[in-house]
Amino acid sequence: MSSNGQQTPDLASILKTLADLNSQNQPQQPQQQSKPQPQPQPQSAAKSQVQQPSNAYQQAWQQQLDIASQGPKSSATVNAPPNIIEPASIIEWSAGLRCVMKTVAKHDHIINEIRRMIKVQHEHEEQWFNGRKALIEKQKGREEGQKKLEEVLKAVGGAISTAPSNNTPEELAKELQTFDMKVHRAQMQMVREMSTRLRGFGVPFFGTKGDLVKPARKEVESGASKDETGMIDEAELVKLQRKMLAFLEDLCSE
């Protein structure tokens, strides 16, 4: 017994008290283990929470995209390079002259090639001229020789041939015409070759598009070289070709 009159608890009472305490603590452990955890929200709710604050950003981003998509269009319009006119589409002298000065005149190898072509052309023209001149002299010589032969035959009492002579004016003109036809064919061949080369060099009026050229008009009907449909007649195109050749000859003269 204790000194203050209280009975000391026996061992059985102590064990019973401990057992009661143990039984009270065990139900609390599962409660601690089964403490409510944050439950995952449905995907729709999670998405709504994510999307709601991002709507403003999405709208701002869409506006930026719209501005960016419009930007290049305006800048492309301002910074677009000037249109380059195709030489085969030029049917006016002023436009053709500008084209030649911007392209052909700036390339030495083209200038040298055109210079060589002009030289060959002059050589052929000189040969044709000298050939025609020699043929005329030959015809005159044959005619004079025929007359001398007839005079000699008359002097000696010989018989003069009555067969048709090839020295009659008609025969001489026919022979000269045949020569001219040969020269004309050679000239046309040379012109075609030169036109092909000049078209390859980008010289206007050579290789003009066929849908821009119309048949030549009569002189009484000819007015401006270009009508309302934007076409040019063949006669005017030939004039422009000759004018361009004369310009190139001056440009390439040494």
PDB file of C-alpha atoms in Angstrom, residues 107-219:
ATOM      1  CA  HIS A 107      28.326  41.428-122.932  1.00  0.00           C
ATOM      2  CA  ASP A 108      31.601  41.592-124.827  1.00  0.00           C
ATOM      3  CA  HIS A 109      31.350  38.053-126.175  1.00  0.00           C
ATOM      4  CA  ILE A 110      27.996  38.865-127.810  1.00  0.00           C
ATOM      5  CA  ILE A 111      29.400  42.067-129.287  1.00  0.00           C
ATOM      6  CA  ASN A 112      32.356  40.163-130.737  1.00  0.00           C
ATOM      7  CA  GLU A 113      30.089  37.494-132.213  1.00  0.00           C
ATOM      8  CA  ILE A 114      27.810  40.080-133.824  1.00  0.00           C
ATOM      9  CA  ARG A 115      30.864  41.884-135.172  1.00  0.00           C
ATOM     10  CA  ARG A 116      32.048  38.665-136.784  1.00  0.00           C
ATOM     11  CA  MET A 117      28.616  38.021-138.296  1.00  0.00           C
ATOM     12  CA  ILE A 118      28.512  41.492-139.830  1.00  0.00           C
ATOM     13  CA  LYS A 119      31.972  40.990-141.278  1.00  0.00           C
ATOM     14  CA  VAL A 120      30.950  37.711-142.919  1.00  0.00           C
ATOM     15  CA  GLN A 121      27.809  39.360-144.280  1.00  0.00           C
ATOM     16  CA  HIS A 122      29.823  42.144-145.900  1.00  0.00           C
ATOM     17  CA  GLU A 123      32.216  39.627-147.424  1.00  0.00           C
ATOM     18  CA  HIS A 124      29.357  37.675-149.000  1.00  0.00           C
ATOM     19  CA  GLU A 125      27.701  40.832-150.309  1.00  0.00           C
ATOM     20  CA  GLU A 126      30.970  41.921-151.882  1.00  0.00           C
ATOM     21  CA  GLN A 127      31.390  38.526-153.533  1.00  0.00           C
ATOM     22  CA  TRP A 128      27.873  38.630-154.956  1.00  0.00           C
ATOM     23  CA  PHE A 129      28.349  42.152-156.256  1.00  0.00           C
ATOM     24  CA  ASN A 130      31.680  41.339-157.888  1.00  0.00           C
ATOM     25  CA  GLY A 131      30.238  38.132-159.360  1.00  0.00           C
ATOM     26  CA  ARG A 132      27.349  39.971-160.976  1.00  0.00           C
ATOM     27  CA  LYS A 133      29.690  42.630-162.295  1.00  0.00           C
ATOM     28  CA  ALA A 134      31.971  39.961-163.781  1.00  0.00           C
ATOM     29  CA  LEU A 135      29.013  38.246-165.453  1.00  0.00           C
ATOM     30  CA  ILE A 136      27.921  41.490-167.098  1.00  0.00           C
ATOM     31  CA  GLU A 137      31.461  42.085-168.354  1.00  0.00           C
ATOM     32  CA  LYS A 138      31.557  38.548-169.690  1.00  0.00           C
ATOM     33  CA  GLN A 139      28.289  39.045-171.522  1.00  0.00           C
ATOM     34  CA  LYS A 140      29.586  42.250-173.080  1.00  0.00           C
ATOM     35  CA  GLY A 141      32.738  40.458-174.139  1.00  0.00           C
ATOM     36  CA  ARG A 142      30.760  37.672-175.783  1.00  0.00           C
ATOM     37  CA  GLU A 143      28.562  40.171-177.570  1.00  0.00           C
ATOM     38  CA  GLU A 144      31.539  42.151-178.867  1.00  0.00           C
ATOM     39  CA  GLY A 145      33.300  38.953-179.874  1.00  0.00           C
ATOM     40  CA  GLN A 146      30.248  37.810-181.814  1.00  0.00           C
ATOM     41  CA  LYS A 147      30.116  41.110-183.682  1.00  0.00           C
ATOM     42  CA  LYS A 148      33.811  40.947-184.577  1.00  0.00           C
ATOM     43  CA  LEU A 149      33.378  37.388-185.809  1.00  0.00           C
ATOM     44  CA  GLU A 150      30.504  38.406-188.046  1.00  0.00           C
ATOM     45  CA  GLU A 151      32.534  41.340-189.436  1.00  0.00           C
ATOM     46  CA  VAL A 152      35.438  39.033-190.270  1.00  0.00           C
ATOM     47  CA  LEU A 153      33.135  36.569-191.996  1.00  0.00           C
ATOM     48  CA  LYS A 154      31.597  39.339-194.042  1.00  0.00           C
ATOM     49  CA  ALA A 155      35.031  40.613-195.052  1.00  0.00           C
ATOM     50  CA  VAL A 156      36.164  37.247-196.344  1.00  0.00           C
ATOM     51  CA  GLY A 157      32.800  36.413-197.865  1.00  0.00           C
ATOM     52  CA  GLY A 158      32.053  33.706-195.376  1.00  0.00           C
ATOM     53  CA  ALA A 159      28.574  32.606-194.463  1.00  0.00           C
ATOM     54  CA  ILE A 160      27.138  34.063-191.307  1.00  0.00           C
ATOM     55  CA  SER A 161      25.330  31.626-189.064  1.00  0.00           C
ATOM     56  CA  THR A 162      21.590  32.125-188.845  1.00  0.00           C
ATOM     57  CA  ALA A 163      21.167  29.906-185.792  1.00  0.00           C
ATOM     58  CA  PRO A 164      19.812  31.551-182.653  1.00  0.00           C
ATOM     59  CA  SER A 165      22.627  33.131-180.692  1.00  0.00           C
ATOM     60  CA  ASN A 166      22.921  33.078-176.927  1.00  0.00           C
ATOM     61  CA  ASN A 167      24.104  36.675-177.048  1.00  0.00           C
ATOM     62  CA  THR A 168      20.736  38.200-177.802  1.00  0.00           C
ATOM     63  CA  PRO A 169      19.425  40.744-175.300  1.00  0.00           C
ATOM     64  CA  GLU A 170      16.781  38.269-174.184  1.00  0.00           C
ATOM     65  CA  GLU A 171      19.311  35.506-173.542  1.00  0.00           C
ATOM     66  CA  LEU A 172      21.668  37.861-171.728  1.00  0.00           C
ATOM     67  CA  ALA A 173      18.847  39.104-169.487  1.00  0.00           C
ATOM     68  CA  LYS A 174      17.779  35.548-168.744  1.00  0.00           C
ATOM     69  CA  GLU A 175      21.309  34.579-167.783  1.00  0.00           C
ATOM     70  CA  LEU A 176      21.610  37.585-165.491  1.00  0.00           C
ATOM     71  CA  GLN A 177      18.248  36.799-163.913  1.00  0.00           C
ATOM     72  CA  THR A 178      19.356  33.249-163.168  1.00  0.00           C
ATOM     73  CA  PHE A 179      22.422  34.593-161.382  1.00  0.00           C
ATOM     74  CA  ASP A 180      20.300  37.017-159.357  1.00  0.00           C
ATOM     75  CA  MET A 181      17.992  34.197-158.270  1.00  0.00           C
ATOM     76  CA  LYS A 182      20.955  32.219-156.974  1.00  0.00           C
ATOM     77  CA  VAL A 183      22.199  35.246-155.056  1.00  0.00           C
ATOM     78  CA  HIS A 184      18.726  35.818-153.605  1.00  0.00           C
ATOM     79  CA  ARG A 185      18.513  32.256-152.298  1.00  0.00           C
ATOM     80  CA  ALA A 186      21.956  32.609-150.739  1.00  0.00           C
ATOM     81  CA  GLN A 187      20.913  35.889-149.131  1.00  0.00           C
ATOM     82  CA  MET A 188      17.754  34.368-147.662  1.00  0.00           C
ATOM     83  CA  GLN A 189      19.763  31.504-146.213  1.00  0.00           C
ATOM     84  CA  MET A 190      22.208  33.948-144.648  1.00  0.00           C
ATOM     85  CA  VAL A 191      19.359  36.044-143.228  1.00  0.00           C
ATOM     86  CA  ARG A 192      17.762  32.984-141.636  1.00  0.00           C
ATOM     87  CA  GLU A 193      21.034  31.970-140.029  1.00  0.00           C
ATOM     88  CA  MET A 194      21.713  35.480-138.747  1.00  0.00           C
ATOM     89  CA  SER A 195      18.160  35.813-137.421  1.00  0.00           C
ATOM     90  CA  THR A 196      18.557  32.571-135.515  1.00  0.00           C
ATOM     91  CA  ARG A 197      21.814  33.751-133.961  1.00  0.00           C
ATOM     92  CA  LEU A 198      20.445  37.199-133.100  1.00  0.00           C
ATOM     93  CA  ARG A 199      17.340  35.669-131.553  1.00  0.00           C
ATOM     94  CA  GLY A 200      19.588  33.497-129.405  1.00  0.00           C
ATOM     95  CA  PHE A 201      21.450  36.630-128.268  1.00  0.00           C
ATOM     96  CA  GLY A 202      18.161  38.243-127.207  1.00  0.00           C
ATOM     97  CA  VAL A 203      18.060  40.908-129.936  1.00  0.00           C
ATOM     98  CA  PRO A 204      14.494  42.205-130.457  1.00  0.00           C
ATOM     99  CA  PHE A 205      12.634  41.978-133.805  1.00  0.00           C
ATOM    100  CA  PHE A 206      14.337  38.676-134.635  1.00  0.00           C
ATOM    101  CA  GLY A 207      12.225  35.682-133.717  1.00  0.00           C
ATOM    102  CA  THR A 208       9.169  37.803-132.921  1.00  0.00           C
ATOM    103  CA  LYS A 209       6.205  35.722-131.782  1.00  0.00           C
ATOM    104  CA  GLY A 210       4.032  34.654-134.675  1.00  0.00           C
ATOM    105  CA  ASP A 211       0.802  35.725-132.994  1.00  0.00           C
ATOM    106  CA  LEU A 212       2.112  39.315-132.931  1.00  0.00           C
ATOM    107  CA  VAL A 213       2.832  39.503-136.677  1.00  0.00           C
ATOM    108  CA  LYS A 214       0.143  40.016-139.297  1.00  0.00           C
ATOM    109  CA  PRO A 215       0.388  40.156-143.113  1.00  0.00           C
ATOM    110  CA  ALA A 216       1.742  43.364-144.590  1.00  0.00           C
ATOM    111  CA  ARG A 217      -0.825  46.017-145.459  1.00  0.00           C
ATOM    112  CA  LYS A 218      -0.905  48.172-148.550  1.00  0.00           C
ATOM    113  CA  GLU A 219       0.860  51.490-148.417  1.00  0.00           C
TER     114      GLU A 219
END
